[in-house]
Tab-separated table of C-alpha atoms and ligand atoms in Angstrom:
chain	number	residue	atom	x	y	z
A	178	MET	CA	1.746	19.446	27.121
A	179	ASP	CA	1.009	19.166	23.323
A	180	GLU	CA	-2.851	19.798	24.048
A	181	THR	CA	-1.721	23.191	26.232
A	182	VAL	CA	0.196	24.251	23.133
A	183	SER	CA	-2.595	23.639	20.566
A	184	ARG	CA	-4.992	25.457	22.924
A	185	ARG	CA	-2.811	28.387	23.127
A	186	ILE	CA	-2.215	28.310	19.296
A	187	SER	CA	-5.669	28.195	18.633
A	188	VAL	CA	-6.463	31.235	21.023
A	189	LEU	CA	-3.858	33.237	19.496
A	190	LYS	CA	-4.486	32.420	15.804
A	191	LYS	CA	-8.046	33.826	16.234
A	192	GLU	CA	-6.565	37.145	18.127
A	193	ARG	CA	-4.210	37.484	15.434
A	194	ASN	CA	-6.725	36.861	12.635
A	195	ALA	CA	-3.959	34.225	11.519
A	196	ILE	CA	-4.276	31.282	9.106
A	197	ILE	CA	-1.988	28.162	9.693
A	198	LEU	CA	-0.863	26.479	6.358
A	199	ALA	CA	0.748	23.238	6.540
A	200	HIS	CA	2.453	20.981	3.747
A	201	PHE	CA	1.670	17.081	3.768
A	202	TYR	CA	5.177	16.374	4.892
A	203	GLN	CA	4.832	18.477	8.116
A	204	ARG	CA	5.177	16.490	11.592
A	205	PRO	CA	1.627	14.809	11.916
A	206	GLU	CA	0.985	16.778	15.094
A	207	VAL	CA	1.361	20.210	13.058
A	208	GLN	CA	-0.992	19.039	10.242
A	209	ASP	CA	-3.396	18.425	12.915
A	210	ILE	CA	-3.638	21.807	14.134
A	211	ALA	CA	-3.285	23.639	10.653
A	212	ASP	CA	-6.389	25.214	9.217
A	213	PHE	CA	-5.168	23.660	5.687
A	214	VAL	CA	-2.902	21.043	4.523
A	215	GLY	CA	-2.144	20.679	1.104
A	216	ASP	CA	0.594	20.138	-1.727
A	217	SER	CA	2.602	23.205	-3.323
A	218	LEU	CA	-0.019	24.392	-5.630
A	219	GLU	CA	-3.181	23.914	-3.204
A	220	LEU	CA	-0.941	25.916	-0.523
A	221	ALA	CA	-0.224	28.625	-2.921
A	222	ARG	CA	-3.711	29.011	-4.177
A	223	LYS	CA	-4.649	29.400	-0.544
A	224	ALA	CA	-2.154	31.663	0.335
A	225	SER	CA	-3.352	33.966	-2.469
A	226	VAL	CA	-7.057	34.002	-1.524
A	227	THR	CA	-7.092	33.797	2.311
A	228	ASP	CA	-8.509	37.157	3.830
A	229	ALA	CA	-6.163	36.587	7.104
A	230	ASP	CA	-3.831	39.278	8.083
A	231	VAL	CA	-1.247	36.429	9.038
A	232	ILE	CA	-0.101	33.284	7.301
A	233	VAL	CA	1.690	30.651	9.386
A	234	PHE	CA	3.665	28.656	6.621
A	235	CYS	CA	4.279	24.991	8.228
A	236	GLY	CA	6.734	24.128	5.107
A	237	VAL	CA	10.095	25.224	3.711
A	238	HIS	CA	11.168	28.713	2.837
A	239	PHE	CA	10.397	28.624	-0.769
A	240	MET	CA	6.906	28.018	-0.106
A	241	ALA	CA	6.698	31.030	2.462
A	242	GLN	CA	8.322	33.035	-0.023
A	243	THR	CA	5.489	32.449	-2.608
A	244	ALA	CA	3.006	33.011	-0.373
A	245	TYR	CA	4.427	36.643	0.655
A	246	ILE	CA	4.867	37.233	-3.564
A	247	LEU	CA	1.154	36.384	-3.780
A	248	SER	CA	-0.025	38.161	-0.545
A	249	PRO	CA	2.556	41.073	0.328
A	250	ASP	CA	0.021	42.742	2.414
A	251	LYS	CA	0.077	39.975	4.918
A	252	SER	CA	2.722	38.908	7.627
A	253	VAL	CA	4.133	35.630	6.142
A	254	LEU	CA	5.863	33.642	9.239
A	255	LEU	CA	7.927	30.485	8.592
A	256	PRO	CA	8.108	29.184	12.256
A	257	GLN	CA	11.398	27.446	11.733
A	258	ILE	CA	13.385	30.006	9.805
A	259	LYS	CA	15.886	27.113	8.718
A	260	ALA	CA	13.479	24.815	7.235
A	261	GLY	CA	15.009	25.311	3.454
A	262	CYS	CA	14.615	23.068	0.308
A	263	PRO	CA	18.269	21.933	-0.609
A	264	MET	CA	16.904	21.454	-4.026
A	265	ALA	CA	15.756	24.953	-4.814
A	266	ASP	CA	19.375	26.140	-3.350
A	267	THR	CA	21.198	23.949	-6.087
A	268	ALA	CA	20.057	27.005	-8.729
A	269	ASP	CA	21.550	30.309	-8.123
A	270	ALA	CA	20.244	32.839	-10.145
A	271	ASP	CA	23.070	34.094	-11.506
A	272	ASP	CA	23.854	30.923	-13.153
A	273	VAL	CA	20.396	30.591	-14.532
A	274	ALA	CA	20.813	33.958	-16.119
A	275	ALA	CA	24.003	32.756	-17.852
A	276	LEU	CA	22.040	29.583	-19.062
A	277	LYS	CA	19.659	31.638	-20.555
A	278	GLU	CA	22.269	34.082	-22.142
A	279	GLN	CA	23.185	30.720	-23.700
A	280	HIS	CA	19.429	30.080	-25.008
A	281	PRO	CA	17.953	33.578	-25.470
A	282	ASP	CA	14.892	32.143	-27.241
A	283	ALA	CA	13.847	29.568	-24.597
A	284	VAL	CA	11.091	29.789	-22.409
A	285	VAL	CA	12.362	29.472	-18.860
A	286	VAL	CA	10.005	26.884	-16.541
A	287	SER	CA	10.880	27.064	-12.861
A	288	TYR	CA	9.268	24.528	-10.150
A	289	VAL	CA	7.860	26.364	-7.373
A	290	ASN	CA	11.039	24.932	-5.534
A	291	THR	CA	13.560	27.750	-6.449
A	292	THR	CA	14.393	30.868	-4.768
A	293	ALA	CA	12.257	34.275	-5.686
A	294	GLU	CA	15.226	35.636	-7.394
A	295	VAL	CA	15.149	32.642	-9.775
A	296	LYS	CA	11.474	33.026	-10.163
A	297	ALA	CA	12.176	36.734	-11.153
A	298	ILE	CA	13.998	35.702	-14.243
A	299	SER	CA	11.783	32.622	-15.309
A	300	ASP	CA	8.529	32.855	-17.602
A	301	ILE	CA	6.558	30.483	-15.834
A	302	CYS	CA	6.162	28.326	-12.881
A	303	CYS	CA	4.980	24.917	-11.748
A	304	THR	CA	4.475	22.314	-9.203
A	305	SER	CA	4.742	18.559	-9.761
A	306	ALA	CA	0.817	18.778	-9.970
A	307	ASN	CA	0.848	20.805	-13.066
A	308	ALA	CA	4.208	20.527	-14.688
A	309	VAL	CA	3.176	18.459	-17.727
A	310	LYS	CA	0.286	20.989	-18.016
A	311	VAL	CA	2.599	23.953	-18.012
A	312	VAL	CA	5.001	22.363	-20.615
A	313	ASN	CA	2.140	21.548	-22.730
A	314	SER	CA	0.994	24.945	-22.991
A	315	ILE	CA	4.107	26.154	-24.571
A	316	PRO	CA	4.171	26.540	-28.383
A	317	ALA	CA	5.825	23.466	-29.875
A	318	ASN	CA	8.391	25.586	-31.838
A	319	LYS	CA	9.666	27.115	-28.402
A	320	GLU	CA	12.773	25.824	-26.621
A	321	ILE	CA	12.445	25.345	-22.863
A	322	ILE	CA	14.889	25.444	-19.784
A	323	PHE	CA	13.731	23.620	-16.876
A	324	ILE	CA	15.029	24.365	-13.604
A	325	PRO	CA	15.915	22.944	-10.999
A	326	ASP	CA	14.772	19.287	-11.036
A	327	LYS	CA	16.366	16.706	-13.472
A	328	ASN	CA	14.187	13.685	-12.079
A	329	LEU	CA	10.479	16.033	-12.696
A	330	GLY	CA	12.196	17.301	-16.017
A	331	GLN	CA	12.749	13.584	-17.358
A	332	TYR	CA	9.356	12.789	-15.973
A	333	ILE	CA	7.811	15.667	-17.899
A	334	MET	CA	9.933	15.063	-21.123
A	335	GLU	CA	8.402	11.701	-21.109
A	336	GLN	CA	4.779	12.703	-20.748
A	337	THR	CA	4.938	15.535	-23.079
A	338	GLY	CA	7.358	14.066	-25.712
A	339	ARG	CA	9.023	17.734	-25.415
A	340	HIS	CA	12.703	18.181	-25.105
A	341	LEU	CA	13.956	20.089	-22.185
A	342	ILE	CA	17.192	21.780	-21.294
A	343	LEU	CA	17.587	20.412	-17.880
A	344	TRP	CA	19.467	21.666	-14.636
A	345	SER	CA	21.395	19.011	-12.476
A	346	GLY	CA	19.526	19.613	-9.213
A	347	TYR	CA	17.653	16.990	-7.486
A	348	CYS	CA	15.897	16.336	-4.142
A	349	ASN	CA	18.122	14.817	-1.908
A	350	THR	CA	15.357	12.983	-0.001
A	351	HIS	CA	13.253	11.367	-3.107
A	352	ASP	CA	16.663	10.544	-5.238
A	353	ARG	CA	17.598	8.267	-2.193
A	354	LEU	CA	14.634	5.599	-2.904
A	355	THR	CA	16.451	3.111	-5.428
A	356	ALA	CA	14.737	0.665	-7.715
A	357	GLU	CA	16.319	-2.260	-5.840
A	358	GLU	CA	14.415	-1.084	-2.369
A	359	LEU	CA	10.927	-0.473	-4.162
A	360	LEU	CA	11.417	-3.739	-5.588
A	361	ALA	CA	12.104	-5.421	-2.184
A	362	ALA	CA	8.867	-3.615	-0.736
A	363	LYS	CA	6.695	-4.849	-3.847
A	364	ARG	CA	7.897	-8.335	-2.968
A	365	LEU	CA	6.725	-7.869	0.735
A	366	HIS	CA	3.512	-6.206	-0.339
A	367	PRO	CA	2.642	-7.715	-3.662
A	368	GLU	CA	-1.203	-6.673	-3.660
A	369	ALA	CA	-0.399	-2.943	-3.097
A	370	GLU	CA	-0.564	-0.320	-5.476
A	371	VAL	CA	2.742	1.711	-6.150
A	372	LEU	CA	2.465	5.415	-5.822
A	373	ALA	CA	5.611	7.797	-6.594
A	374	HIS	CA	6.402	11.426	-6.573
A	375	PRO	CA	8.003	12.502	-9.968
A	376	GLU	CA	11.045	13.918	-7.782
A	377	CYS	CA	11.797	9.936	-7.356
A	378	ARG	CA	14.462	8.610	-9.993
A	379	PRO	CA	13.258	7.769	-13.384
A	380	ASP	CA	13.742	3.656	-12.695
A	381	VAL	CA	11.399	4.242	-9.673
A	382	VAL	CA	9.124	6.053	-11.288
A	383	HIS	CA	8.658	3.659	-14.154
A	384	MET	CA	7.855	0.856	-11.762
A	385	ALA	CA	4.851	3.120	-10.438
A	386	ASP	CA	1.082	2.675	-10.992
A	387	PHE	CA	0.732	6.140	-10.021
A	388	VAL	CA	2.506	9.417	-10.179
A	389	GLY	CA	1.612	12.426	-8.820
A	390	SER	CA	1.881	15.525	-6.473
A	391	THR	CA	1.419	14.586	-2.785
A	392	GLY	CA	-2.081	16.091	-3.378
A	393	GLY	CA	-2.641	13.767	-6.463
A	394	MET	CA	-1.479	10.994	-4.428
A	395	VAL	CA	-3.728	11.556	-1.477
A	396	MET	CA	-6.740	11.856	-3.995
A	397	HIS	CA	-5.715	8.667	-5.600
A	398	VAL	CA	-6.055	6.616	-2.414
A	399	ARG	CA	-8.988	7.734	-1.716
A	400	ASP	CA	-10.681	7.037	-4.859
A	401	SER	CA	-8.674	3.801	-5.986
A	402	HIS	CA	-10.611	0.424	-5.221
A	403	ALA	CA	-6.725	-0.771	-3.714
A	404	THR	CA	-6.794	-1.169	0.041
A	405	GLU	CA	-2.888	-1.526	0.041
A	406	PHE	CA	-0.293	1.083	-1.297
A	407	ILE	CA	3.391	1.421	-1.168
A	408	ILE	CA	4.250	5.364	-0.735
A	409	GLY	CA	6.991	6.593	-2.646
A	410	THR	CA	7.639	10.116	-1.025
A	411	GLU	CA	8.210	11.926	1.947
A	412	ILE	CA	6.349	9.864	4.679
A	413	GLY	CA	4.472	12.923	6.284
A	414	VAL	CA	2.088	12.387	3.384
A	415	ILE	CA	0.788	9.169	4.977
A	416	HIS	CA	-0.812	10.683	7.714
A	417	ARG	CA	-3.440	12.424	5.843
A	418	MET	CA	-3.926	9.167	3.853
A	419	LYS	CA	-4.700	6.978	7.282
A	420	GLN	CA	-7.277	10.090	8.267
A	421	LEU	CA	-8.615	9.727	4.956
A	422	CYS	CA	-8.484	5.998	4.762
A	423	SER	CA	-8.604	4.305	7.841
A	424	ASN	CA	-9.738	1.064	6.404
A	425	LYS	CA	-6.440	0.811	4.038
A	426	SER	CA	-2.909	0.106	4.159
A	427	PHE	CA	0.211	2.341	3.694
A	428	TYR	CA	3.894	1.227	3.395
A	429	PRO	CA	6.523	3.863	2.878
A	430	ALA	CA	8.504	2.732	-0.220
A	431	SER	CA	12.038	3.175	2.219
A	432	GLN	CA	12.414	4.439	5.896
A	433	LYS	CA	14.969	7.032	4.125
A	434	LEU	CA	12.351	9.014	2.761
A	435	MET	CA	11.950	11.688	5.377
A	436	CYS	CA	12.868	15.200	4.181
A	437	PRO	CA	14.796	16.613	7.365
A	438	ASN	CA	13.763	20.406	6.848
A	439	MET	CA	10.097	19.691	6.438
A	440	LYS	CA	10.319	17.922	9.882
A	441	LEU	CA	12.182	21.059	11.750
A	442	THR	CA	8.817	22.499	12.684
A	443	SER	CA	7.601	21.895	15.992
A	444	LEU	CA	4.189	22.960	17.480
A	445	ASP	CA	6.107	25.252	20.111
A	446	ASP	CA	7.810	26.668	16.758
A	447	VAL	CA	4.141	27.422	15.769
A	448	LEU	CA	2.935	29.054	19.039
A	449	LYS	CA	6.217	30.823	19.251
A	450	ALA	CA	5.596	32.166	15.669
A	451	LEU	CA	1.924	33.266	16.481
A	452	GLU	CA	3.098	35.337	20.114
A	453	THR	CA	5.661	37.169	18.334
A	454	VAL	CA	4.570	37.323	14.754
A	455	SER	CA	8.010	36.007	13.631
A	456	PRO	CA	10.072	35.271	11.931
A	457	ARG	CA	8.560	36.798	8.804
A	458	VAL	CA	9.657	35.900	5.217
A	459	THR	CA	9.626	39.023	2.587
A	460	VAL	CA	11.010	39.708	-0.586
A	461	ASN	CA	12.135	43.033	-1.852
A	462	ASP	CA	9.801	44.919	-4.294
A	463	TYR	CA	11.745	44.741	-7.299
A	464	ILE	CA	12.182	40.787	-6.937
A	465	ARG	CA	8.535	40.335	-6.121
A	466	SER	CA	7.093	42.163	-8.886
A	467	ARG	CA	9.095	39.897	-11.219
A	468	ALA	CA	8.389	36.798	-9.636
A	469	LEU	CA	5.279	37.467	-9.293
A	470	LEU	CA	4.445	37.007	-12.975
A	471	PRO	CA	5.335	33.747	-13.641
A	472	ILE	CA	3.547	32.502	-10.435
A	473	GLU	CA	0.453	34.018	-11.617
A	474	ARG	CA	0.881	32.529	-15.272
A	475	MET	CA	0.867	29.144	-13.361
A	476	LEU	CA	-2.175	29.684	-11.437
A	477	ALA	CA	-4.216	31.216	-14.493
A	478	LEU	CA	-3.529	28.006	-16.178
B	558	LIG	P1	4.160	18.668	-3.845
B	558	LIG	O1	4.149	19.848	-4.764
B	558	LIG	O2	3.863	17.322	-4.289
B	558	LIG	O3	3.311	18.618	-2.545
B	558	LIG	O4	5.623	18.754	-3.610
B	558	LIG	C1	6.501	19.327	-2.815
B	558	LIG	C2	8.141	18.969	-2.644
B	558	LIG	O5	8.675	19.562	-2.059
B	558	LIG	C3	8.277	17.717	-3.070
B	558	LIG	O6	9.340	17.385	-2.527
B	559	LIG	FE1	13.111	20.114	-1.162
B	559	LIG	FE2	12.930	17.488	-1.112
B	559	LIG	FE3	12.302	18.368	0.998
B	559	LIG	FE4	10.832	18.786	-1.012
B	559	LIG	S1	11.298	16.950	-0.132
B	559	LIG	S2	11.438	20.318	0.388
B	559	LIG	S3	12.035	18.852	-2.690
B	559	LIG	S4	14.175	18.749	0.167
């Protein structure tokens, strides 16, 4: 069944001149039919340079929105329109604007996990791959507001020595991993290196041997001499790690590390999206033109 669906996806993809982009947290079978699998930053870069007419974005809503903001002449499809990011939704643009009013000279740095409306009132975006670099690029005398992930914000503060005015958002999936659970995983696999995403709680991040984006983790396991790894991020990324390093072992830090939104998209959804060229994600011109600037500033760094 899946093979037939995959074949039809492949035929339709050519007919539509489409590219399929997938995040590392997508289901294995969805990653396997994608033209490119990556982290948020890599996917945004890919979306900005592709010459395809249609981008099928297997990820969550803010990722497809970012792709559209960068490539408004293309049809950007989100096969499962209900796939959102609850953390992105914790930051409402009116509330962010109110915080800005209290700190009129502050630079607003938004994680890409935000709505287009929040990006439109931000100065620069970042992902977990470049957040430290982005904050370090801001003059030392400037106040900084960081939206919306308090865990990533805390990590940036520790790495840069800068104070950030934090939002109170966090990722339900990553924040679920406790230091106790990680300790238990370490006891079970004492030789394993511990990798953590900076969206994890600070006490979890402090226990890690490597902290980085999903793409950073994939490169790390490829290049490390270690042969066993405890993975402190959404379990989907382990699929790519196993493909790259079949001789190494990967253990999820917790079975709870599963993002329900990232797991919504099925192969059938991808096929349907290609058949119907929908559901499309768009952003109105007013918001798009303003949201483009902070994304471009990030990509230029
Ligand atoms: P990455 O940018 O590391 O891929 O992370 C995206 C994300 O949503 C993490 O939860
Ligand atoms: Fe959002 Fe967390 Fe899911 Fe990433 S893992 S998409 S931050 S809810």
